[in-house]
Each structure stands twice: as C-alpha cells, then as structure tokens.
Coordinates of C-alpha atoms in Angstrom, one line a residue:
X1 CA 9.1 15.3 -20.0
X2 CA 10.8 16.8 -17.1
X3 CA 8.0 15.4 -14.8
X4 CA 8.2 11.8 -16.1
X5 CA 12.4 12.5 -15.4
X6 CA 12.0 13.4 -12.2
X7 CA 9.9 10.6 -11.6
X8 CA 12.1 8.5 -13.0
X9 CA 15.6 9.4 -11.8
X10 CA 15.4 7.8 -8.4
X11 CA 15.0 4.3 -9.9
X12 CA 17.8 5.1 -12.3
X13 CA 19.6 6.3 -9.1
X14 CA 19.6 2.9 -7.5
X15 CA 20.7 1.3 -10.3
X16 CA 23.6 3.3 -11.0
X17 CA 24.5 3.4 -7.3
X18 CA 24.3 -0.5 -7.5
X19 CA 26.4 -1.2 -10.4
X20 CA 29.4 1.7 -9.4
X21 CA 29.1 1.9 -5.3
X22 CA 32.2 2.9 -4.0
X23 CA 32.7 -0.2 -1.3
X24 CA 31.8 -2.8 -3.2
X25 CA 30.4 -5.6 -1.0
X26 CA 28.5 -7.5 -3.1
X27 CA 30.4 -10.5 -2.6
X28 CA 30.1 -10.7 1.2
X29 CA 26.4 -9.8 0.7
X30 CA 25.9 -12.8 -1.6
X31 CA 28.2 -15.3 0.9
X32 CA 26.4 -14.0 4.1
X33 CA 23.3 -12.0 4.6
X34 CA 21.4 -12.0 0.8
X35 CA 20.4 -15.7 0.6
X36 CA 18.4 -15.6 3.6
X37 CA 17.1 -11.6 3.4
X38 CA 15.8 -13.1 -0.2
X39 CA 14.4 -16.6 1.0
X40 CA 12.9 -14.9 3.9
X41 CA 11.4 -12.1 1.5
X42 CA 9.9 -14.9 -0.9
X43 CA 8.7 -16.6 1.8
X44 CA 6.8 -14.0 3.3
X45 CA 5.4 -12.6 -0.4
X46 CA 4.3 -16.1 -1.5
X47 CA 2.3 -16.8 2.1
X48 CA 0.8 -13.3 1.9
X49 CA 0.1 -13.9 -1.1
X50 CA -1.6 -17.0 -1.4
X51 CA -3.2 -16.4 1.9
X52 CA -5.0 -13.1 0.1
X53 CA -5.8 -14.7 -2.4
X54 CA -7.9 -17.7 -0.9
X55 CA -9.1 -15.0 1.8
X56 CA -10.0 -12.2 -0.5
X57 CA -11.3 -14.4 -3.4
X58 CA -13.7 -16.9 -1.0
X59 CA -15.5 -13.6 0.7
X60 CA -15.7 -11.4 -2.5
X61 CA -17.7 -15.1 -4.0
X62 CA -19.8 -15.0 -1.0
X63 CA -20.7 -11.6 -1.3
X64 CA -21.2 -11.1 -4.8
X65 CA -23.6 -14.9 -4.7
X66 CA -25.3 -15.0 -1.9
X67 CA -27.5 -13.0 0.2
X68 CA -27.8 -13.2 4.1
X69 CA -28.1 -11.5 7.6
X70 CA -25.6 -8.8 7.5
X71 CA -24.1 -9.3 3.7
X72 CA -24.9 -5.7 2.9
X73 CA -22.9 -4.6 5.8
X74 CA -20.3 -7.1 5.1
X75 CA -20.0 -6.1 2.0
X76 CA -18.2 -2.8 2.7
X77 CA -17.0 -3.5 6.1
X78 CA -15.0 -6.1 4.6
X79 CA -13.0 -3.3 3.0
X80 CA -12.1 -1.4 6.7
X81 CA -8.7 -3.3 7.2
X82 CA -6.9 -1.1 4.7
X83 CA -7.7 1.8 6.9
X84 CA -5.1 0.1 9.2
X85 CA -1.3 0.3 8.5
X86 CA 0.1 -3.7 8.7
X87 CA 2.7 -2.3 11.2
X88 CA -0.4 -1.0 14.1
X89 CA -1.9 -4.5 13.5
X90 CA 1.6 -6.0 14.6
X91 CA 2.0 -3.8 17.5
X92 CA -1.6 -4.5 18.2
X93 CA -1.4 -8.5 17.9
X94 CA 1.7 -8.7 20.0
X95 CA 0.4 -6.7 23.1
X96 CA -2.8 -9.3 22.7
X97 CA -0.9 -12.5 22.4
X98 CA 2.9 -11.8 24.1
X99 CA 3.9 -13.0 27.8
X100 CA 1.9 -10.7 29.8
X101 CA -0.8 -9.6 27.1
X102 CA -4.3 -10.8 28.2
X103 CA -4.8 -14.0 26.2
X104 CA -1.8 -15.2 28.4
X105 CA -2.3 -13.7 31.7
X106 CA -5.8 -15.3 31.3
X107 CA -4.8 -18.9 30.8
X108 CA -2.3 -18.7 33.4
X109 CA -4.8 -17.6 35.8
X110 CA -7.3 -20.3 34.3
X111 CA -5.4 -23.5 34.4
X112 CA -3.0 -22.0 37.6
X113 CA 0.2 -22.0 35.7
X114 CA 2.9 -20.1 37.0
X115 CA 5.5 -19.2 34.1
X116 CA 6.2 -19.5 30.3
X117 CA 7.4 -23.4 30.5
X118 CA 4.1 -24.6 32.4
X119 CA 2.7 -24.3 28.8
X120 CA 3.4 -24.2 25.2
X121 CA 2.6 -21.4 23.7
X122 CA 3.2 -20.2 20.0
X123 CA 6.1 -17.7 19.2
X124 CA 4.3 -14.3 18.4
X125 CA 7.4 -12.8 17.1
X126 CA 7.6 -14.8 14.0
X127 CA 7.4 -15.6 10.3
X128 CA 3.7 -16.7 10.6
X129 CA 2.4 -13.8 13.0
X130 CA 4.3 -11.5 9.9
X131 CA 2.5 -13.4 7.2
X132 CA -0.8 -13.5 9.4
X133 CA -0.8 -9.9 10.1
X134 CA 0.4 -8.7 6.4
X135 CA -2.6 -10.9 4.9
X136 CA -5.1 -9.5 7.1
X137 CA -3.9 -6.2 6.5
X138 CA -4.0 -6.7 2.4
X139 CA -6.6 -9.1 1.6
X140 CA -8.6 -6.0 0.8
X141 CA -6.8 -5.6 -2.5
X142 CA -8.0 -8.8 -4.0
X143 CA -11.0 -8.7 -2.3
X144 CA -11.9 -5.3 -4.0
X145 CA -10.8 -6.2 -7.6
X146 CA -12.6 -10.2 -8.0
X147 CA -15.8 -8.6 -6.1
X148 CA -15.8 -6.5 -8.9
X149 CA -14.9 -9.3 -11.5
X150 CA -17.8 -11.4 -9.9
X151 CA -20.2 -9.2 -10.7
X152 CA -19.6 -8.1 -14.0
X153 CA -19.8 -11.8 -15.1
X154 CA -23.5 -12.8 -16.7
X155 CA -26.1 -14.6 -15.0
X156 CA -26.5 -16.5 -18.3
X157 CA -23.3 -18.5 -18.0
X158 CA -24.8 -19.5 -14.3
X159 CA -27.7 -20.7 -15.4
X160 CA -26.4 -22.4 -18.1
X161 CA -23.9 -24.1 -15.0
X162 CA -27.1 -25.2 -13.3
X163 CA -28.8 -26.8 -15.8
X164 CA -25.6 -29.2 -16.6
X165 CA -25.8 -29.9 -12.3
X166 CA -23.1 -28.2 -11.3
X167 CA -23.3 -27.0 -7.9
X168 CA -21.9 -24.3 -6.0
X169 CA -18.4 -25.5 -5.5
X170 CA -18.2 -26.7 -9.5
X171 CA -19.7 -23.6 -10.6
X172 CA -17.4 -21.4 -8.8
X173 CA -14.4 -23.5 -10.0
X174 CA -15.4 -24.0 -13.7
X175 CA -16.7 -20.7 -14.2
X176 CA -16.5 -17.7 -11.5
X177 CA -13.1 -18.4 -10.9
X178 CA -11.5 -18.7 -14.7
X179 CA -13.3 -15.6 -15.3
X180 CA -12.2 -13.4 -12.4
X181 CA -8.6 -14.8 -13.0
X182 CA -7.0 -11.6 -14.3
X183 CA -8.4 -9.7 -11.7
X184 CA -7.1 -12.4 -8.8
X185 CA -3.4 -11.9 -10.5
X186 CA -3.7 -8.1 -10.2
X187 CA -5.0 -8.1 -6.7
X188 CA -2.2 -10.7 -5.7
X189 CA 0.6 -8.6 -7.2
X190 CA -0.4 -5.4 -5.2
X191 CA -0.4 -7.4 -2.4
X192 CA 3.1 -8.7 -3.0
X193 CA 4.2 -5.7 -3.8
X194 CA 2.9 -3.9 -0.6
X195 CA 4.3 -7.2 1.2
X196 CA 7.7 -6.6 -0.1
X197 CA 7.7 -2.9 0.4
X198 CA 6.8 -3.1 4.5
X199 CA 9.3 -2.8 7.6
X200 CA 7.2 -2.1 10.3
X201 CA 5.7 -5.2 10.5
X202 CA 9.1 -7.5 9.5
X203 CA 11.4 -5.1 12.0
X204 CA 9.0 -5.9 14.9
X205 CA 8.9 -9.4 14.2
X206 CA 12.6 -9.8 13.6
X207 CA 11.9 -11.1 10.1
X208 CA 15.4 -10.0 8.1
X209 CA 13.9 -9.4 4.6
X210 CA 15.4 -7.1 1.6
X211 CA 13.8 -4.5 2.7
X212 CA 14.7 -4.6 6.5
X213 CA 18.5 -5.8 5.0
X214 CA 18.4 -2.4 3.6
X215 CA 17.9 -0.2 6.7
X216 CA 20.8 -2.6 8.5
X217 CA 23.3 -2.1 5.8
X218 CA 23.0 1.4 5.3
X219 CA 22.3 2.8 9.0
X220 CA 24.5 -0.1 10.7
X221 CA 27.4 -0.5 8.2
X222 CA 27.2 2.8 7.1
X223 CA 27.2 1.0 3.2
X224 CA 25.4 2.9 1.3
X225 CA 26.4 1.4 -2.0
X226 CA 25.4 -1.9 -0.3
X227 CA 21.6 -1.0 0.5
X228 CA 21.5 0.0 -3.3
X229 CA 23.2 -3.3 -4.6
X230 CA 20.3 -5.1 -2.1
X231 CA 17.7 -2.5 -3.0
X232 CA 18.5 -3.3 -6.7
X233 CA 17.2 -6.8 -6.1
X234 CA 14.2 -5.5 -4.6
X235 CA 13.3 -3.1 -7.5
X236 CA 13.8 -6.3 -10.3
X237 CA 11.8 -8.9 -8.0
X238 CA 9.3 -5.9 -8.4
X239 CA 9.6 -5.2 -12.3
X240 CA 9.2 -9.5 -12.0
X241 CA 5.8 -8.9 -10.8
X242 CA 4.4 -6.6 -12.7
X243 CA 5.6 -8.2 -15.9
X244 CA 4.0 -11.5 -14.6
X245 CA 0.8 -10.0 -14.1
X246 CA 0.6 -8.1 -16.6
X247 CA 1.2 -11.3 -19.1
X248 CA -1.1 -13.3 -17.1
X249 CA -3.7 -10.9 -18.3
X250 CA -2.3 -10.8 -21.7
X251 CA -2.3 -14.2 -22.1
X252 CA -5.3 -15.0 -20.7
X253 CA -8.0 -13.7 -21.7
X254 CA -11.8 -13.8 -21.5
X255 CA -14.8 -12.1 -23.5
X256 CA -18.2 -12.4 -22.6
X257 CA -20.2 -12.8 -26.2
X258 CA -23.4 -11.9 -25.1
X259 CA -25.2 -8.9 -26.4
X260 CA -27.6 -8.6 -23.3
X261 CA -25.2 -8.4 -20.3
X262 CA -27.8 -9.6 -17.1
X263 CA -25.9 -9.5 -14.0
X264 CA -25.8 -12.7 -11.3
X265 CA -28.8 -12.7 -9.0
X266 CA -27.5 -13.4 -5.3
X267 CA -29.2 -16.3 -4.1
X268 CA -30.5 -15.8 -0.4
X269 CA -29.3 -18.5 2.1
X270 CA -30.7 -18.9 5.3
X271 CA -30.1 -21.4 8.1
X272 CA -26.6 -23.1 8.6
X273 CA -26.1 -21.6 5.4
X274 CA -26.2 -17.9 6.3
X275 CA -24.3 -18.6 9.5
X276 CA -21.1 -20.1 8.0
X277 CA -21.2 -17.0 5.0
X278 CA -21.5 -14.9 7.4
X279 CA -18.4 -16.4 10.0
X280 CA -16.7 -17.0 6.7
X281 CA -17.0 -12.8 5.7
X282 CA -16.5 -12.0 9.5
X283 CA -13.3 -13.8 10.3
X284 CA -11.3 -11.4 8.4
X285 CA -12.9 -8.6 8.9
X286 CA -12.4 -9.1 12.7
X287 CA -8.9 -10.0 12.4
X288 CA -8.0 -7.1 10.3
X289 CA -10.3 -4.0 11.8
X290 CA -11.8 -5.0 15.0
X291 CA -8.4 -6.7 16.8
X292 CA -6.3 -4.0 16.2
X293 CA -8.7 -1.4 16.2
X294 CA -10.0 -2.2 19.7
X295 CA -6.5 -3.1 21.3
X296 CA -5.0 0.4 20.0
X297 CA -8.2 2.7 21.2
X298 CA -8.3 0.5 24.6
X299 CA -4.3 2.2 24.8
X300 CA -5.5 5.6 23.5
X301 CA -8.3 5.7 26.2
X302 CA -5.8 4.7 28.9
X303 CA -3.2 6.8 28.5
X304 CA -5.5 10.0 27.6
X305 CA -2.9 12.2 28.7
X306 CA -0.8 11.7 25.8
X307 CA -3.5 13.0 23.6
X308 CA -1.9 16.5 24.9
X309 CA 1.7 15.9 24.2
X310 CA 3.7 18.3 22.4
X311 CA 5.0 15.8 20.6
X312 CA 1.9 14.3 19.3
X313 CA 1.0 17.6 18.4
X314 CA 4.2 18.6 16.2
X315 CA 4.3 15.1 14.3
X316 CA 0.5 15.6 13.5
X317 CA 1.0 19.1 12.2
X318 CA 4.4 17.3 10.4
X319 CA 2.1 14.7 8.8
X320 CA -0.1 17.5 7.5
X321 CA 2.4 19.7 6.2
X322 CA 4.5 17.2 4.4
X323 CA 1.8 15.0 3.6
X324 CA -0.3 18.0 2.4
X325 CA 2.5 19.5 0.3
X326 CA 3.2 16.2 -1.3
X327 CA -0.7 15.6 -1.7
X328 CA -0.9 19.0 -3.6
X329 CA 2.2 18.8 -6.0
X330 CA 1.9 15.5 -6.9
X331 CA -1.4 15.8 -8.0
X332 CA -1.0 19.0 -9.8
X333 CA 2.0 17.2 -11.8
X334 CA 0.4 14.0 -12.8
X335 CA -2.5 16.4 -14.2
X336 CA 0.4 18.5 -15.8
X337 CA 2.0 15.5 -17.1
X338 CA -1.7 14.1 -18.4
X339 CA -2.9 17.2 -19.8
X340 CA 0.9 17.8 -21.7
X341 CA 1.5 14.6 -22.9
X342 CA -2.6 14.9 -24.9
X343 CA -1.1 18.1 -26.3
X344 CA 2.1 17.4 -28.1
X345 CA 0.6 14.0 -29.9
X346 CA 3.7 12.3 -30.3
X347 CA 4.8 8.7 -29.6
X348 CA 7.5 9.2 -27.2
X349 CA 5.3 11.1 -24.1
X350 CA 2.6 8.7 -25.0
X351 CA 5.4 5.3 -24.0
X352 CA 6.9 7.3 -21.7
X353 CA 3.2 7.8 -19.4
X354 CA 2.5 4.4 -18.3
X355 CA 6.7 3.9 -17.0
X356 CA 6.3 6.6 -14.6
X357 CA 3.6 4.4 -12.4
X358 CA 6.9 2.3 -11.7
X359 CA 7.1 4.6 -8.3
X360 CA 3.9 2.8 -6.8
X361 CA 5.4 -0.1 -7.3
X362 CA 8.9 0.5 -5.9
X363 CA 9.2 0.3 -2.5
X364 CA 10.1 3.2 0.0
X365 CA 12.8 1.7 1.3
X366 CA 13.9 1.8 -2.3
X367 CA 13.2 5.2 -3.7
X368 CA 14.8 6.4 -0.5
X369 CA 18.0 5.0 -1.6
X370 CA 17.7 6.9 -5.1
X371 CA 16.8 9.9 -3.5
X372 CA 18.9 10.6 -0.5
X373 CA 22.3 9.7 -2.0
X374 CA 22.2 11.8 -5.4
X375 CA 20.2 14.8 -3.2
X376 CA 22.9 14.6 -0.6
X377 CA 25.8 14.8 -3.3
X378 CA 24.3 18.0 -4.9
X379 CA 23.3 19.4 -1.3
X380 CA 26.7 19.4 -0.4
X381 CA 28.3 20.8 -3.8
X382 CA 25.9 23.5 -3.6
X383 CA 26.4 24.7 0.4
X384 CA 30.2 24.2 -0.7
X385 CA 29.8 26.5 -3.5
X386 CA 27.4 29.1 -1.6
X387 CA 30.2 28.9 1.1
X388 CA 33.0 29.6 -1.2
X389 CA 31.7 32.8 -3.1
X390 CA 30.2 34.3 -0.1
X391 CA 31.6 32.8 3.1
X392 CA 28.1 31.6 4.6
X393 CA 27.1 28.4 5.3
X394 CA 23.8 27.9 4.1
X395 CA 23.7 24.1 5.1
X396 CA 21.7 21.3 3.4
X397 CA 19.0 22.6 1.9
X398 CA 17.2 19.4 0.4
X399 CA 18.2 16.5 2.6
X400 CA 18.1 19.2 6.0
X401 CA 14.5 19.9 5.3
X402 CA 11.4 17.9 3.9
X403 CA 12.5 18.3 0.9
X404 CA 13.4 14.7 0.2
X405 CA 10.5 13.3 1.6
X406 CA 7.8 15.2 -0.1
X407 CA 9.9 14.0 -3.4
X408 CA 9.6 10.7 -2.1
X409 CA 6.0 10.4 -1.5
X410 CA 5.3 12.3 -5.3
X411 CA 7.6 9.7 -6.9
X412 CA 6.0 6.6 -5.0
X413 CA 2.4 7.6 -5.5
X414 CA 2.6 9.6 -8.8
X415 CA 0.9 6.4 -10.0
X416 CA -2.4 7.3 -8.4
X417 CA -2.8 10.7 -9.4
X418 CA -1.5 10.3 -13.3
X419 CA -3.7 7.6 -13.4
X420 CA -7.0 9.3 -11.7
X421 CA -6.1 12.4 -14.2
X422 CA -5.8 10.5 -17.3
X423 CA -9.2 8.2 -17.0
X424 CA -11.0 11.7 -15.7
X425 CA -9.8 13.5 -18.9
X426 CA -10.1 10.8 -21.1
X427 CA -14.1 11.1 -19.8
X428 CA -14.2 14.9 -21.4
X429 CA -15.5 14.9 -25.1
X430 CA -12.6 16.3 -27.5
X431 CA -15.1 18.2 -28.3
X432 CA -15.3 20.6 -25.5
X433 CA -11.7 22.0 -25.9
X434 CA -11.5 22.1 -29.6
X435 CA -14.5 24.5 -29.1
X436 CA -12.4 26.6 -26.6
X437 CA -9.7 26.8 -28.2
X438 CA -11.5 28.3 -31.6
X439 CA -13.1 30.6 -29.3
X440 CA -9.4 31.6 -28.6
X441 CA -8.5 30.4 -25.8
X442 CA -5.3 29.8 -24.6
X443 CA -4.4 25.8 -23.4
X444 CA -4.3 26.9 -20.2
X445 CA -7.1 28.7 -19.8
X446 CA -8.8 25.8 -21.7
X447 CA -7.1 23.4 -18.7
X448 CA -8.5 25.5 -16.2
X449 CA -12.5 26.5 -17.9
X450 CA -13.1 23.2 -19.6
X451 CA -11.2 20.3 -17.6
X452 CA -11.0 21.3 -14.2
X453 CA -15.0 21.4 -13.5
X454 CA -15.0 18.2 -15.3
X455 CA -12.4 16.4 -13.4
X456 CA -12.6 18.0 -10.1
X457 CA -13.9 15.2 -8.5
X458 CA -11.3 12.8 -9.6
X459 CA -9.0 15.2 -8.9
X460 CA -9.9 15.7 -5.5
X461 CA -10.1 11.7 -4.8
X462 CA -6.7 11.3 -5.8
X463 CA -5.7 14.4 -3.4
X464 CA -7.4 12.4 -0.8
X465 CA -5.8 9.2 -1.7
X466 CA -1.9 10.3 -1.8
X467 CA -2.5 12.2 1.0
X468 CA -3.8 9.0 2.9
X469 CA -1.0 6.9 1.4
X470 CA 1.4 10.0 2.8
X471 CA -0.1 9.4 6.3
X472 CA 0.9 6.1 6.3
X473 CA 4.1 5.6 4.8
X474 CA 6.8 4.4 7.3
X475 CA 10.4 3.2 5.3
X476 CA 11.1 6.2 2.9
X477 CA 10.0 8.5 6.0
X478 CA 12.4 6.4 8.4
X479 CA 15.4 6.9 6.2
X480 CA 14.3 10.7 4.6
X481 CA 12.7 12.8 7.6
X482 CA 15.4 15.3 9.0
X483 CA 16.9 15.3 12.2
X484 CA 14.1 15.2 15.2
X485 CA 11.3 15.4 12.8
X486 CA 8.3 13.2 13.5
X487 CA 5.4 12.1 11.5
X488 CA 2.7 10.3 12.9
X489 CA 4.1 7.3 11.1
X490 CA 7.4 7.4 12.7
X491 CA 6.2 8.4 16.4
X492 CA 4.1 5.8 16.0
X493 CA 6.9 2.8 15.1
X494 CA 9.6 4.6 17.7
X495 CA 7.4 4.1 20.6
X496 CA 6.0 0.9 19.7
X497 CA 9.8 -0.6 19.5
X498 CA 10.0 0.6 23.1
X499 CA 7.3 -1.3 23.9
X500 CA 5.4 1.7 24.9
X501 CA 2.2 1.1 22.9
X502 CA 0.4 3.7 25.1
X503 CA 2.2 6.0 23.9
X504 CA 2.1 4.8 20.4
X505 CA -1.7 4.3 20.6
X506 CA -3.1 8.1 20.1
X507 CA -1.0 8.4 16.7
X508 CA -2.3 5.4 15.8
X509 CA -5.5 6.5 16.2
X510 CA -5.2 9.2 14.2
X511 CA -3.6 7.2 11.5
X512 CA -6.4 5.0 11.3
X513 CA -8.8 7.6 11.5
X514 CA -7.8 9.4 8.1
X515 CA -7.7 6.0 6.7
X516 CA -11.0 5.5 8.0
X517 CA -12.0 8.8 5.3
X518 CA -10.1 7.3 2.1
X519 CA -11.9 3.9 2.5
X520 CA -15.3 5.4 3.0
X521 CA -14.2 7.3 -0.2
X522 CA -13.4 4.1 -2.0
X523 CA -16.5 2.7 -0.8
X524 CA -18.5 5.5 -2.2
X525 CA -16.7 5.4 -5.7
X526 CA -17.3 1.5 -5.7
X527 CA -21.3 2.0 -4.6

C-alpha cells in the first residue's frame, strides 16, 4: 500500500497544485497561450499518430505475409529506431537538411546558387520535420504489437479469403486488419502518449506544445501553479487515451473459433514484388536508424577529442548512478508490491495494482511538477527545523541531490517492472510456495528460494528496460537534476541547442548504444 501511494502521490500532486495554486492564472492561460499549446499538441499527436499507424501497420503486414531478399533481416532491424531518442533524430535531421548542412551546400554548388532566396527550400524547423522525426522515432510501437497480431491470426481464415477472390489489398482490409485492430489502437496510444510526453524534439523545432508550455511557465514566469494548471490538461488528455483504447478493445472484440490454430504461411515474392516490400520495410528503417545514426557517429568521429572530456565523463557516471539506482529500486518495489498484493487476498490491493501503471503514461514533464513542488515544501520545513533545534544548516536534502529524480524515473516507469513481476509470478505454479511454506518457511524466504530463480530473468529484463528508459529520459531530468549535474540526456540537449552537435555527438552515441542493448533484448524475447 505504501508503494502504490508513493506511486501515486505525484499525480495527486498536480492536481491539487492545479485546482489551489497560489497565482491563479488560469484565465490569462486560457485567453493567451493554452489554445494554441493544445491545438499545436493535437496536431502533432494525431499526425504522429496516424503516420505510425499506416507506417508501422503496412511493414509489420509485409513482414508477417510475404517473404523476400532481406525480410528476415528486416524483420528485426525494423525495430532499431527505438534505440534512438526522437530528440538525437531532430538534432540529427537539422544538421542534414539546415542552411549549411550538406543536402544544401550540395545543391548550391550543383545548380550555382549563391544564397537562401536563389531557391525554395522547405522550413526544417517546423511542425512537419516534428511530426516526421517523432513518427520515425515511434513507429516501432505499432509495428511491434500488429506484427505480433498478424501472426497469431489462422491461415484458415486466409484461405478461406482466397477462395472467395480476394486479393491481397481485400484480404488485408477485410480480414488482417479487423483482426489486429485492438492491437493498432494500443500501439497508436503509446505512441501518442510518448508524442505528448517529448520536449526535445518540439523545443528544437520551436513547436509550443503543453509540454514545452510547461517548462516556459514555470522556468520563465516563475508560475509554478500555472505549469500544474497546464500539466493538469496534459495528464486528462492522457487518462483520455488510455480510456479510449482501452474501450476500443473492450468493445471490439475478436475470437478465433478454431480448435486447430495453423499460423499464416508467408508467401515468397520475387521480382518487382520483392523490390517494392523491400523499399517499402527500408524507408523507415533508414529514416529512423541509419540517418541519425550515421550523421551523430560522423560528429562523434570528428570531434574525437571530446570522447575525453571531463564532462562527458561525469554525466556518464551521472546516468549510471541515477539511472542504476532508479533501475534497482524500482524494480525491487514493483516485485514488493506484486509479491504483497498475492499475499493479503483482498479486493482493495488487487484494484489498486493496475492504477499505479498511470506513471508510464504520465509525462515527465508532468510527474516533475508533482514531485518537485511538494518535495521542495517538506525540504525546506525540514532544513528549517534541523536549523532551529541545532543551529546547522543542513540544506535541501531531496530536491539538492538526486533524490527527486530517481523518484521520478520509479514513478514513471513502475509500470514496466510491476508489470514484468506480475506476468513472471503469475508463471510459478501455486503449488511451489504452498509447499514452502508447509515446510516452514517464512514468506520471505519463500520470495527469495521459490520466486526469485523462477523470475530472474524477467526480473532482470525489466532492470534492463527502466534502466534504458532512465538513459533516455530528458523533461523530468531537465526540470529535477540539481544544480550543475549532467546526464547524458541533458549534455546531450544543452549542447545541441548551441548548435554544437559535435559536442553533443559522443553522448549521443552512448545513448544510442545502451539502447542498441534493450532492443536486441526485446528482439530476443520477441524471437
């Protein structure tokens, strides 16, 4: 119970915070800056989104029908973009594509034109580079959850498709696509979600979105009871979400009657064919991994000196440490929480253990908010206190040290480790502990003899996983890390928004390189 409240009270946080702020300025918010941060923010979540979906749905078809040169290969390299944060692949597209990137220096020197109003060129810092970089960055999501949908349809129900004549487009339409549905939806509402919680990305492109309108009201107006009131209406357009897709899979709903389950045969193309799946898987694939990926290492190659800056080296030990830490305790609580909640038997714990996922879905900019305000209140009764009784100042314990953002990263992905813990122990056969425990032992030792060997792996997957997610998170570590403390993250958006991707590029690197490990762990666990 204290778990799932301390999980919990950050979201409560910003609501209360929203509702009783001491400068009230909901009313400017609402006649100035609010309409367009949300238009802007619905914008961007419905392009992103339906751009997913159409990307991640076509390839994941491909791939799970049809055989050709390379599909194998596609198949998992295909999944490689979410080893790259959206905000590199920003950084990355704009040194490609801006004034004196290559792509324009080249056609300059091709057709001999001298400046910028010679030729028309497309505005890189923009709505659609943000919704083009975002979707490259997140079609994995949907990609991942219809391939999976695809395939555990029957061959049976294509077959019977054929025989009536209906070709590949009808087929897919009719029947691959009603089926996966569910699956789409949940893919697409990640995505949003993920959309809605980046700044990186909408802060480099000058897009003003709810969650960018939440760093300028609380670091440039110094509001902090405004960035709750707008960080309130980011956390209900994310409750929105979930509720819809969690009715769309409620409501529609699809059984396969079948007793003998035969999986889809891929068909093997060749020709024209196999060349337009295979441009069709690579496109995003290439615009996703290989763009950024190649522009960021060409920078970490150049500027090889940088790879032995101090400061490199302290925000990569940072991102360890806090990352690590957070890795370790929230992992260790959600399998607390799990293991407690299958102990007492009661309704309550039970109700209470799907609500505390809501972290993964709040943004960081969000649980920031909840965490910083209400930490900083007791930080400061406490040093006053301390001060008081013994005439030492003692400072701010929490919200001076990491404190904050390891809570931070355990509230926003508790999610993946309660929910790694609960399907690994709901794998162990009741069995096993009722036999430990009438060969007297005690429920922990029973936690630590029968479950652990059990769940060890899942365990260590979802230690992997928030760690990665840790590594990578940029808003709650913008507005949380203390004073001239650097993550890898955060090094790598300061130096970018100085334009000094060079610099920017070896922390990048490393980023993308301890992606690289979850997604080949995802991979594996897909295989």
């Amino acid at each position: 119970m204290v778990i799932a409240i301390i999980v919990l009270a950050p979201i409560a946080a910003v609501l209360w915070i929203a509702l009783f702020p001491v400068d009230n300025i909901w009313p400017h918010l609402l006649a100035t800056t609010l309409p367009r941060y949300l238009r802007n923010t619905l914008v961007l979540m419905s392009a992103v989104g339906a751009v997913t979906a159409v990307v991640g749905t076509g390839a994941a078809w491909i791939i799970s029908r049809y055989s050709f040169p390379m599909s194998r290969w596609l198949e998992w390299l295909l999944l490689l973009p979410l080893a790259i944060p959206a905000y590199v692949g920003a950084y990355a597209l704009v040194d490609l594509l801006e004034y004196a990137g290559p792509v324009q220096t080249g056609l300059r020197a091709m057709f001999g034109w001298q400046t910028a109003r010679d030729y028309w060129f497309p505005e890189i810092r923009s709505m659609g580079a943000a919704i083009i970089v975002l979707s490259a960055s997140l079609y994995p999501y949907v990609y991942l959850l219809s391939r999976a949908a695809f395939r555990e349809q029957s061959g049976s129900s294509e077959e019977v498709a054929m025989s009536l004549g209906a070709g590949a487009l009808a087929r897919f339409w009719r029947v691959g696509l009603p089926l996966a549905r569910p699956a789409i939806a949940a893919g697409v509402a990640i995505v949003m979600m993920e959309t809605v919680n980046d700044f990186g990305t909408v802060d480099f492109f000058a897009v003003q979105t709810l969650t960018a309108g939440i760093f300028n009201v609380w670091l440039e107006s110094n509001n902090a009871g405004g960035a709750a009131q707008i960080a309130s209406v980011v956390l209900a357009i994310v409750i929105l979400l979930v509720m819809l897709e969690r009715l769309s899979r409620r409501k529609v709903k699809f059984f396969d009657l079948s007793t003998r389950h035969r999986p889809v045969e891929r068909k093997r193309v060749t020709g024209w064919a196999a060349a337009v799946a295979f441009l069709l898987c690579l496109f995003p694939f290439a615009i996703g991994f290989i763009l950024p990926a190649a522009v960021i290492l060409k920078h970490a190659l150049a500027n090889a000196d940088q790879w032995a800056n101090p400061a490199l080296f302290s925000a990569l030990i940072n991102t360890l440490t806090v990352g690590g830490t957070a890795a370790v305790v929230t992992v260790l609580a959600g399998v607390f929480l799990v293991y407690g909640v299958r102990l007492s038997g009661r309704s309550l714990p039970r109700k209470l253990l799907p609500v505390t996922t809501i972290g993964y879905a709040a943004p960081g900019a969000v649980l920031a908010v909840g965490i910083l305000i209400p930490l900083a209140t007791i930080d400061n009764w406490l040093a006053d206190m301390v001060e008081n009784l013994t005439g030492y100042d003692i400072g701010l314990i929490m919200t001076g040290s990491a404190f904050a953002l390891v809570l931070a990263y355990s509230v926003r992905f508790f999610a993946i480790a309660q929910g790694a813990a609960d399907a690994a122990m709901g794998r162990v056969s009741p069995s096993l502990p009722m036999a430990a425990r009438s060969l007297g032992r005690s429920q922990g030792q029973t936690l630590h003899e029968i479950y652990y060997p059990l769940i060890r792996g899942s365990v260590g997957s979802a230690l992997l996983l928030v760690f990665v997610d840790c590594v990578k998170e940029l808003p709650a570590t913008l507005l949380l890390r203390p004073f001239n403390f650097d993550t890898l993250a955060t090094r790598v958006h300061n130096e970018a928004s100085l334009e000094n991707l060079g610099n920017a590029a070896p922390a990048a690197v490393l980023i993308i390189g301890v992606g690289l490990v979850a997604v080949g762990l995802l991979a594996r666990a897909n295989r």
